PDB file of C-alpha atoms in Angstrom:
ATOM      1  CA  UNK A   1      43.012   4.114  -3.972  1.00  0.00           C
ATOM      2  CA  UNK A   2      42.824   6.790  -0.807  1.00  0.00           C
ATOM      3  CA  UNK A   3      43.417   9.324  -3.708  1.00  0.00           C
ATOM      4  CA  UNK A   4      40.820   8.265  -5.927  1.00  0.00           C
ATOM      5  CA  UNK A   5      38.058   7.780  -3.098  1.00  0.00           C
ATOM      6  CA  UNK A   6      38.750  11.096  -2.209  1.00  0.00           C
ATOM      7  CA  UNK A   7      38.447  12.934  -6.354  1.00  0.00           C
ATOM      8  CA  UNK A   8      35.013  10.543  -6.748  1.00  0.00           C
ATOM      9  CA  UNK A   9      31.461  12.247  -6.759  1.00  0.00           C
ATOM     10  CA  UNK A  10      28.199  10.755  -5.568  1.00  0.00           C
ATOM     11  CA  UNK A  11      25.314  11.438  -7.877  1.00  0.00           C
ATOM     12  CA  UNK A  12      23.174  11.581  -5.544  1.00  0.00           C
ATOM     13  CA  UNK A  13      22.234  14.563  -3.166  1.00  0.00           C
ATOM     14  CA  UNK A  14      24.329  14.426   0.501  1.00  0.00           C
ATOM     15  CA  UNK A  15      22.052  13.216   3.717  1.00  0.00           C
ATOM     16  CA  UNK A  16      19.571  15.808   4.591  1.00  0.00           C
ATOM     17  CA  UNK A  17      21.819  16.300   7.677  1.00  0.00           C
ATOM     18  CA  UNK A  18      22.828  19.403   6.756  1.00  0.00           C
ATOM     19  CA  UNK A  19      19.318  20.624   6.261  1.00  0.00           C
ATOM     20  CA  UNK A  20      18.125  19.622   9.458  1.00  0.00           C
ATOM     21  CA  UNK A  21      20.389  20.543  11.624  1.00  0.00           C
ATOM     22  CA  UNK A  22      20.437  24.259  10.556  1.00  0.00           C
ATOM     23  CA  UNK A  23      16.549  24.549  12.159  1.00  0.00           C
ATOM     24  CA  UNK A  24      17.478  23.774  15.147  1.00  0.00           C
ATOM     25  CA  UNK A  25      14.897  24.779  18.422  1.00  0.00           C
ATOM     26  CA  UNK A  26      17.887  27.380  19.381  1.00  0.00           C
ATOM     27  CA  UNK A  27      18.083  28.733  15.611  1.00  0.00           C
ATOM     28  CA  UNK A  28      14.536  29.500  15.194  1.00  0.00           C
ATOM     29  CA  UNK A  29      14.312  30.600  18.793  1.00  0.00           C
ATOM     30  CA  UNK A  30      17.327  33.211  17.885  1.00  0.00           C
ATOM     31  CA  UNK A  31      16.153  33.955  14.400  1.00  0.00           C
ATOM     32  CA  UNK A  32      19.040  32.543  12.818  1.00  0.00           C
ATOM     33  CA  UNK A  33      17.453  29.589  11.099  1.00  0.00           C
ATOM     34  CA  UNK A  34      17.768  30.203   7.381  1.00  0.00           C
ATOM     35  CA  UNK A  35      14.120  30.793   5.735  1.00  0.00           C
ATOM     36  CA  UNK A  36      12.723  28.604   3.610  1.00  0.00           C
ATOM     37  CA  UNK A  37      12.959  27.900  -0.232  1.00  0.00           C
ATOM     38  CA  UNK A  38      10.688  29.849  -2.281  1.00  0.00           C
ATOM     39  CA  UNK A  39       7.744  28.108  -3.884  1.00  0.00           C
ATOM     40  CA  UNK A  40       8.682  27.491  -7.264  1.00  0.00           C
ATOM     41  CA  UNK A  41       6.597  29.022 -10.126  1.00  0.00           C
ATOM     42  CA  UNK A  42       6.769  28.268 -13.504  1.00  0.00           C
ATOM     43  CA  UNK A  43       8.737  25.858 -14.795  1.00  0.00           C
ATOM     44  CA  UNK A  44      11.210  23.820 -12.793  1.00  0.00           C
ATOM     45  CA  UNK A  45      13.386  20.790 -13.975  1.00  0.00           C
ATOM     46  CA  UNK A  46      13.153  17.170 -12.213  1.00  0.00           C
ATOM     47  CA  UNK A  47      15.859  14.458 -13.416  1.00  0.00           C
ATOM     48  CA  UNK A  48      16.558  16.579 -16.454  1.00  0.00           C
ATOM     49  CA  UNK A  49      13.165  17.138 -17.346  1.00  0.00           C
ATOM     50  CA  UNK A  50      11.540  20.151 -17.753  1.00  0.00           C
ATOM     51  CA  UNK A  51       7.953  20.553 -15.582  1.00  0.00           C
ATOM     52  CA  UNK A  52       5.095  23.214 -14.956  1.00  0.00           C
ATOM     53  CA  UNK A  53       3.960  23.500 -11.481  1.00  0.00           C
ATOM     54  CA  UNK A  54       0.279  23.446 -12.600  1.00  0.00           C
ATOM     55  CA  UNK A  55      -0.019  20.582 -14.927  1.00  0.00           C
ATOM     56  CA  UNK A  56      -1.572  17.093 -14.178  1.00  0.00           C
ATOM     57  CA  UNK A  57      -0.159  14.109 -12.385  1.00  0.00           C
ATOM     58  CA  UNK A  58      -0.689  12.103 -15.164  1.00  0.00           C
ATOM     59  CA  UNK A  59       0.580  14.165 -18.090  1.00  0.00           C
ATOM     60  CA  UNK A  60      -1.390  13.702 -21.740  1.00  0.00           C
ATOM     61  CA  UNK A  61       0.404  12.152 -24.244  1.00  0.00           C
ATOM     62  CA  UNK A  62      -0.194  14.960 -26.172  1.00  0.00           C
ATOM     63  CA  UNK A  63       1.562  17.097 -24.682  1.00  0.00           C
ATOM     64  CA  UNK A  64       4.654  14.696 -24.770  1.00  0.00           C
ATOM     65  CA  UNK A  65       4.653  14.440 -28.321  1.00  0.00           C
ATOM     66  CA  UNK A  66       3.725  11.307 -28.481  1.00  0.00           C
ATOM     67  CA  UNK A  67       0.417  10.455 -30.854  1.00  0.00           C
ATOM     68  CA  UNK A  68      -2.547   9.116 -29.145  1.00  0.00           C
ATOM     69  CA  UNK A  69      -4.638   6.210 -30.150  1.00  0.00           C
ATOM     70  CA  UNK A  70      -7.724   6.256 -27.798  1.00  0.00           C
ATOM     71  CA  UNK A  71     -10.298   9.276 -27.590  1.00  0.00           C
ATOM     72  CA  UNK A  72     -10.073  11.517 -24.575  1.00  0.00           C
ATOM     73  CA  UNK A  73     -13.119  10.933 -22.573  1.00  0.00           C
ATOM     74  CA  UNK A  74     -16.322   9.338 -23.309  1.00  0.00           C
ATOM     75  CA  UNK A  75     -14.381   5.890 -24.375  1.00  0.00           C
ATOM     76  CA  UNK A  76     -14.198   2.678 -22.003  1.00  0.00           C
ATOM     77  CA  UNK A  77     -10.848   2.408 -21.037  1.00  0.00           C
ATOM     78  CA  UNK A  78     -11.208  -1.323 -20.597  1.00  0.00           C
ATOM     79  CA  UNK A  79     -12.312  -1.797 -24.157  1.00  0.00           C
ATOM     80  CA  UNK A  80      -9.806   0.468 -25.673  1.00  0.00           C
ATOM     81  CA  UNK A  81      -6.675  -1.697 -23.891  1.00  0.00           C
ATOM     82  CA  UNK A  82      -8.285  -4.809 -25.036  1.00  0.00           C
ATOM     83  CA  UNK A  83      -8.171  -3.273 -28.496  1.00  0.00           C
ATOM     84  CA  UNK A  84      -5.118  -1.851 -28.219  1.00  0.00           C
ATOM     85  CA  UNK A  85      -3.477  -5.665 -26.857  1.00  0.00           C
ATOM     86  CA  UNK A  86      -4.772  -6.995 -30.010  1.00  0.00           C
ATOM     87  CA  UNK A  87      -3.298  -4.952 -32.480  1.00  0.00           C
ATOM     88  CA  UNK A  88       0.285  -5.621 -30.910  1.00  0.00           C
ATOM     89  CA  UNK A  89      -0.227  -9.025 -31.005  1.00  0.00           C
ATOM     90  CA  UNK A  90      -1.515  -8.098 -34.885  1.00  0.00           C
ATOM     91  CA  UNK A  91       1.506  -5.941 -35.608  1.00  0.00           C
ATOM     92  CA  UNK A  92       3.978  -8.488 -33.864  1.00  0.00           C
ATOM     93  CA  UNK A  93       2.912 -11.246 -36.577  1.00  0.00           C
ATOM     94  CA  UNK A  94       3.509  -8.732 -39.014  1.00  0.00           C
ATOM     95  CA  UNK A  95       7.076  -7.975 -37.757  1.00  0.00           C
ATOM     96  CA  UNK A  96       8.284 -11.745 -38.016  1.00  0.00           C
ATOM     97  CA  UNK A  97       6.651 -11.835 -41.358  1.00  0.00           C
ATOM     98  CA  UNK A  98       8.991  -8.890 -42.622  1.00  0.00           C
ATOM     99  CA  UNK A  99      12.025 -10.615 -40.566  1.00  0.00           C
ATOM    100  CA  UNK A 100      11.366 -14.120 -42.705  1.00  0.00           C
ATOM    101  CA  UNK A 101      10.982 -12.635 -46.008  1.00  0.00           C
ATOM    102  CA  UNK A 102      12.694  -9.376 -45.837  1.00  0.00           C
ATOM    103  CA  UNK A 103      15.076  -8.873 -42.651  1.00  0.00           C
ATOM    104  CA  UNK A 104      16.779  -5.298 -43.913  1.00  0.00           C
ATOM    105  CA  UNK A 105      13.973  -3.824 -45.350  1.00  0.00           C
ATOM    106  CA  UNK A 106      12.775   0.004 -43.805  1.00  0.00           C
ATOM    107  CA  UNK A 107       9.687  -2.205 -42.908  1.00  0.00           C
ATOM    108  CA  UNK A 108      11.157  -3.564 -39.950  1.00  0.00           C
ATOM    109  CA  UNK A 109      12.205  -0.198 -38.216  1.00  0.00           C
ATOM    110  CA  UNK A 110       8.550   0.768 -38.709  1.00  0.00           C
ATOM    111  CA  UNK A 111       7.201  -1.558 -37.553  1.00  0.00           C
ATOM    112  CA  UNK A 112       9.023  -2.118 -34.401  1.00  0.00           C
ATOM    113  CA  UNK A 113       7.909   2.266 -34.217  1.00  0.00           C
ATOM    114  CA  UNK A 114       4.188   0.691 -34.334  1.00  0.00           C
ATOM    115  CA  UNK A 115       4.593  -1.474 -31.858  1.00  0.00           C
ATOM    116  CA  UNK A 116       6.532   0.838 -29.066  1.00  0.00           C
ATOM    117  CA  UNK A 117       4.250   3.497 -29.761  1.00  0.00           C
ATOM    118  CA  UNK A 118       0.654   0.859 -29.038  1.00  0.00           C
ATOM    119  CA  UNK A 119       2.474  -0.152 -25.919  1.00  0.00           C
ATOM    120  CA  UNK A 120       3.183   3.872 -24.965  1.00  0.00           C
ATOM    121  CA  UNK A 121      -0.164   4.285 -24.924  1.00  0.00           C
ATOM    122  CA  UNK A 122      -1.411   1.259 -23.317  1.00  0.00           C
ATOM    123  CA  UNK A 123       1.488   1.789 -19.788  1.00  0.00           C
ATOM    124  CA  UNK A 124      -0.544   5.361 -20.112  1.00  0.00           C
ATOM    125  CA  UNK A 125      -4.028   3.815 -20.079  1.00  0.00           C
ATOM    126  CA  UNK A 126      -2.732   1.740 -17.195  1.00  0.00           C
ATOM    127  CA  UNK A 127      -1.530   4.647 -15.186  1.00  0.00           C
ATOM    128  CA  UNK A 128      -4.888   6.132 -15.260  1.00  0.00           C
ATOM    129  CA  UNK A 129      -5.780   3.903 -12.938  1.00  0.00           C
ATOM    130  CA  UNK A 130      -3.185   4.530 -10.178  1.00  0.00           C
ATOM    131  CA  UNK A 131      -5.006   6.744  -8.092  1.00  0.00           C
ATOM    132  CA  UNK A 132      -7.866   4.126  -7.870  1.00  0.00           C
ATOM    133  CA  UNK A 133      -5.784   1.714  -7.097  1.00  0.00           C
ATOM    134  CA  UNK A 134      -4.109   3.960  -4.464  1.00  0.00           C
ATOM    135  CA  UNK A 135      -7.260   4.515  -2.500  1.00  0.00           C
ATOM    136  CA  UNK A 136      -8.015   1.047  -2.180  1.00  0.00           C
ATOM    137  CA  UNK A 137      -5.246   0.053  -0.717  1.00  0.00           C
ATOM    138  CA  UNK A 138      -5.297   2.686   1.775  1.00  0.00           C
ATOM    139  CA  UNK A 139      -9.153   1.149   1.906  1.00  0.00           C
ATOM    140  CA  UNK A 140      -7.811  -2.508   2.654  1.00  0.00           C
ATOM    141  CA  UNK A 141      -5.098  -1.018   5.050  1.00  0.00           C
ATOM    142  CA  UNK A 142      -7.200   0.721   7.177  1.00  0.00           C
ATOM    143  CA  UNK A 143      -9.737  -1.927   7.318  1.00  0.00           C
ATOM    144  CA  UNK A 144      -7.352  -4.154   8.196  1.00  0.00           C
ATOM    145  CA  UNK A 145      -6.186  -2.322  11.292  1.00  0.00           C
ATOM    146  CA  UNK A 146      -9.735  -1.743  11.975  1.00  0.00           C
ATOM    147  CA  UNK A 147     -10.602  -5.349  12.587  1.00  0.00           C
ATOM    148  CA  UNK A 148      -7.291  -5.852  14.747  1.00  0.00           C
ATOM    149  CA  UNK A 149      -7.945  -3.192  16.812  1.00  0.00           C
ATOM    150  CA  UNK A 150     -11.518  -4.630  17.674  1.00  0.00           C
ATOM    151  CA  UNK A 151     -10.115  -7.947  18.177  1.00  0.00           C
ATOM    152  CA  UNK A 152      -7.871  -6.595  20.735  1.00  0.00           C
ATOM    153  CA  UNK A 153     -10.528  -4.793  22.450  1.00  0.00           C
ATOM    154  CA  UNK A 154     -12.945  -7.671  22.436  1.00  0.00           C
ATOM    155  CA  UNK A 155     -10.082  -9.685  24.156  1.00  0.00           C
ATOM    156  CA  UNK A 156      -8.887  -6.905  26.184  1.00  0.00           C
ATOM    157  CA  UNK A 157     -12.717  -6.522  27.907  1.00  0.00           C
ATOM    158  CA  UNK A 158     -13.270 -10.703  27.961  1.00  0.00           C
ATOM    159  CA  UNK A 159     -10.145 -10.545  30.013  1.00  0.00           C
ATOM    160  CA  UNK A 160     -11.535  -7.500  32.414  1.00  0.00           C
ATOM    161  CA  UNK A 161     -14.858  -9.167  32.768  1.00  0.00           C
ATOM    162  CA  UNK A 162     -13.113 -12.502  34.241  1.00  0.00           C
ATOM    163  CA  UNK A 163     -10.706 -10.363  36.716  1.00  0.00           C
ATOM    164  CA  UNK A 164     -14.061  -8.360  37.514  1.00  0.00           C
ATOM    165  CA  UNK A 165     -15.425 -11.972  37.924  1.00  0.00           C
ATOM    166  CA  UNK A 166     -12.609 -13.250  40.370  1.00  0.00           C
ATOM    167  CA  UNK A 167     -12.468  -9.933  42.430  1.00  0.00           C
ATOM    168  CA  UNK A 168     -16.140  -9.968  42.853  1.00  0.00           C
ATOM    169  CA  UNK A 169     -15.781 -13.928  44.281  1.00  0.00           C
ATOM    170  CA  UNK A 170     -12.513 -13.198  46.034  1.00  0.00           C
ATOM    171  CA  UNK A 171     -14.206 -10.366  47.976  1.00  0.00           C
ATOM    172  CA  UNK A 172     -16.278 -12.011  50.704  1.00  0.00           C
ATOM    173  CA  UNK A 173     -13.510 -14.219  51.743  1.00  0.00           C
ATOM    174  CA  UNK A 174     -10.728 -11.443  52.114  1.00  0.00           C
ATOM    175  CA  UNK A 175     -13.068  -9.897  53.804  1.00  0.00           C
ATOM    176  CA  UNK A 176     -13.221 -12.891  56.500  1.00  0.00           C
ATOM    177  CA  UNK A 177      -9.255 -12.806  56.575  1.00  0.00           C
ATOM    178  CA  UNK A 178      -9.031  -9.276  57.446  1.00  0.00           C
ATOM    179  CA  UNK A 179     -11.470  -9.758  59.819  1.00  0.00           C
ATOM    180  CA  UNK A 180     -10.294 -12.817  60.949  1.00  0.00           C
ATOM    181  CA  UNK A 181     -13.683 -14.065  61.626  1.00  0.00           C
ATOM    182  CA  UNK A 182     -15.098 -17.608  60.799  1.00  0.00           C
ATOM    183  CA  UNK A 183     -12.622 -20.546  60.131  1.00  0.00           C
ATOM    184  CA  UNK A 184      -9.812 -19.032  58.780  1.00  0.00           C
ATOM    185  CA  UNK A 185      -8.330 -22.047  56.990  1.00  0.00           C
ATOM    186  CA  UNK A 186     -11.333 -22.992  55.351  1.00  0.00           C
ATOM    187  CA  UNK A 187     -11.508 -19.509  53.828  1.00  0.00           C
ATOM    188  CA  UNK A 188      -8.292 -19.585  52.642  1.00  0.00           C
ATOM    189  CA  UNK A 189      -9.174 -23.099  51.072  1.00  0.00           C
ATOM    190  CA  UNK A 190     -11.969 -22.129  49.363  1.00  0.00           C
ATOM    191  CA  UNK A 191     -10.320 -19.036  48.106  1.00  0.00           C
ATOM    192  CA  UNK A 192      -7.697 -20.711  46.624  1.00  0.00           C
ATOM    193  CA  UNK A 193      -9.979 -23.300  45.004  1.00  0.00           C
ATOM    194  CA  UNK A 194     -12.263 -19.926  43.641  1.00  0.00           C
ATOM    195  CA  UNK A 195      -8.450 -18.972  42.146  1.00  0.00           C
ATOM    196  CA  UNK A 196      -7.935 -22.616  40.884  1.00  0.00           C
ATOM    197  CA  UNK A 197     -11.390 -22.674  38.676  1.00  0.00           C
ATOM    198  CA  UNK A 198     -10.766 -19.336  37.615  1.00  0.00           C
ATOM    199  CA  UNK A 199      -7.174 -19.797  35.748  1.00  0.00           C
ATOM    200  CA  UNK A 200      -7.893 -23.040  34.670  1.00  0.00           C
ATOM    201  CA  UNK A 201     -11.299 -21.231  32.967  1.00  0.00           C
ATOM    202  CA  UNK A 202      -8.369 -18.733  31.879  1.00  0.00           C
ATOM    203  CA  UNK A 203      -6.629 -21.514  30.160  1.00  0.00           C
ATOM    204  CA  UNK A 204      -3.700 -21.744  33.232  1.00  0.00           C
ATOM    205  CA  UNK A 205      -3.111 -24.904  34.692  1.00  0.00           C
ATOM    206  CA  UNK A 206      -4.565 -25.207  37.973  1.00  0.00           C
ATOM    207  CA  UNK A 207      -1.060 -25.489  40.724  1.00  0.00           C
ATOM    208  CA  UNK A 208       1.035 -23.864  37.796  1.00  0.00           C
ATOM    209  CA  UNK A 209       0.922 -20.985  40.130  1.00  0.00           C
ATOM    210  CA  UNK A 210       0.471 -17.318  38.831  1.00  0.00           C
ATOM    211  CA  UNK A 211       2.432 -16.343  35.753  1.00  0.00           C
ATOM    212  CA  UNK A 212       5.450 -14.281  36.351  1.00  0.00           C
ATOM    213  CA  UNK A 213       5.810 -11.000  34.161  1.00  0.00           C
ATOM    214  CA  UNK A 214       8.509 -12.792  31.852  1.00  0.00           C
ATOM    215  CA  UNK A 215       5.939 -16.292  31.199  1.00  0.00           C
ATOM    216  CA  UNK A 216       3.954 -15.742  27.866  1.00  0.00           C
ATOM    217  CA  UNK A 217       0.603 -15.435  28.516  1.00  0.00           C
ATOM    218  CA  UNK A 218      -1.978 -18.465  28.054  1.00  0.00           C
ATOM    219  CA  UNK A 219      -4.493 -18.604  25.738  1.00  0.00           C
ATOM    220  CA  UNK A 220      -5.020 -18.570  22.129  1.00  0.00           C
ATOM    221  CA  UNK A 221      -3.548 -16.651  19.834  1.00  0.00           C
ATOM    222  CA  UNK A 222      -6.085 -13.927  18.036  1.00  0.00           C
ATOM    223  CA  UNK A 223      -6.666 -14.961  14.167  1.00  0.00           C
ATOM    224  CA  UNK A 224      -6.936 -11.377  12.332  1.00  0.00           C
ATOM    225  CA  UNK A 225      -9.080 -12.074   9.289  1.00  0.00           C
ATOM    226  CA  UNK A 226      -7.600  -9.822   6.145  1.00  0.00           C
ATOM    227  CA  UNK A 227     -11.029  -8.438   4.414  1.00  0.00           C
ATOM    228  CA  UNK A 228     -10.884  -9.186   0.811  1.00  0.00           C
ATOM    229  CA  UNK A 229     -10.407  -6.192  -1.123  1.00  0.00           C
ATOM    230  CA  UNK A 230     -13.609  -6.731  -3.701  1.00  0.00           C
ATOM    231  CA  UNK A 231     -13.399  -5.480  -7.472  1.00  0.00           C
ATOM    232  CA  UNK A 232     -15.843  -4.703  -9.746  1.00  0.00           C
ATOM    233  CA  UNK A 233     -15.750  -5.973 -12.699  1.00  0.00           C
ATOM    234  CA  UNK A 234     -18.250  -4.255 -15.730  1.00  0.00           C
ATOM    235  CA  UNK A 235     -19.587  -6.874 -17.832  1.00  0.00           C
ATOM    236  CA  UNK A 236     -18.469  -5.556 -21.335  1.00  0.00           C
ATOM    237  CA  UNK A 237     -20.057  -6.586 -24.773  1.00  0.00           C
ATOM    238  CA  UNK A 238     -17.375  -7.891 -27.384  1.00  0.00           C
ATOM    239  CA  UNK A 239     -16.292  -4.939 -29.552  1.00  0.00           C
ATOM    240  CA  UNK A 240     -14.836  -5.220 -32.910  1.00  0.00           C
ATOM    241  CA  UNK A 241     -10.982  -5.638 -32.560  1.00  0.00           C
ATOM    242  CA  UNK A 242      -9.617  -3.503 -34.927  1.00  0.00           C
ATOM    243  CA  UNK A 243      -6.212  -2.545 -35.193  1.00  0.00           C
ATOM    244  CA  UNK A 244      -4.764   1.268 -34.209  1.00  0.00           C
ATOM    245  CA  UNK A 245      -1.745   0.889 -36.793  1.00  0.00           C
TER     246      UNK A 245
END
């Protein structure tokens, strides 16, 4: 078992360990670091297939080979993937028609070619619309963090304005301690009934005492509200539904 563990291959690359650890602060200080990899130009290969630096994200079917049944611009996209759902559903009906009356005929293989081919270009109609939906969830992300960092910040200054509140009322009668003027005890009595009203306000109950570090804090919790990511939906007239194959 030791033997065979030691004969297997991964296929995947190792940990970028040894990448990482050969740009070290004291390698590029010394000049030893190895430089970087060249920018490739031309063609490269990724997972066995061949790629040209320059060409789309999304690459045309067209240049795959592969036949396309929807014009290149100037079409509704939404109309030509409702068209394009309705002739598979068309050309599935015609593939259990050949299986009931004539299972081996070159038919079949045909059109199970249709059918792969309408859904090709339908996962490529689809795709177009990646990047859209890419931006809006970095949209709805953002927004999202947005709101909870101006929830925090309206709690954070609620809670300033009541300390601001309590040192403001608490001043006068430390004052009176320190100077030990007036009736000491009935300054310290109304200074601790000032503290009472003012954690009990807080939502802490009043002879609890004053939370220790490790107590939760009182109070509610803050209710984040998730905006609702809105689409827009085009109202579209019915078009014909003709079939592509």
């Amino acid at each position: 078992m030791a033997g065979e563990e030691g004969t297997a291959q991964s296929s995947f690359p190792p940990p970028p360990s040894c990448y990482y650890s050969s740009y070290t602060d004291e390698a590029v200080s010394n000049g030893t670091a190895p430089p970087p990899p060249p920018v490739p130009t031309g063609s490269y290969s990724c997972f066995g297939a061949p790629l040209e630096v320059n060409e789309e994200i999304l690459r045309p079917l067209s240049s795959q080979g592969i036949q396309q049944l929807y014009p290149n611009e100037g079409g509704d996209r939404i109309s030509e993937m409702r068209k394009l759902n309705f002739s598979i559903l068309v050309n599935f009906l015609d593939l259990l028609d050949i299986l009931i009356q004539a299972p081996n005929s070159a038919k079949r293989e045909e059109k199970v070619n249709d059918i792969s081919l309408l859904f090709i270009n339908l996962h490529h109609l689809i795709n177009e619309y990646r990047p859209h939906q890419a931006r809006e969830t970095i949209r709805v992300m953002m927004t999202k963090q947005r709101d909870q960092r101006q929830t925090a910040i309206t709690a954070m200054q609620g809670h300033l304005d009541k300390a601001r509140e309590l040192l403001d009322r608490c001043t006068p009668f430390l004052a009176q301690l320190k100077e030990g003027s007036g009736d000491v005890a009935a300054a310290t009595a109304t200074l601790g009934q000032v503290l009472a009203s003012q954690m009990s306000a807080a939502g802490v109950a009043a002879g609890s005492g004053v939370r220790r570090p490790d107590e939760e804090p009182a109070g509610e919790a803050m209710d984040v509200v998730e905006p609702s990511a809105t689409s827009s939906s085009s109202s579209l007239e019915p078009h014909s539904k003709r079939p592509y194959v």
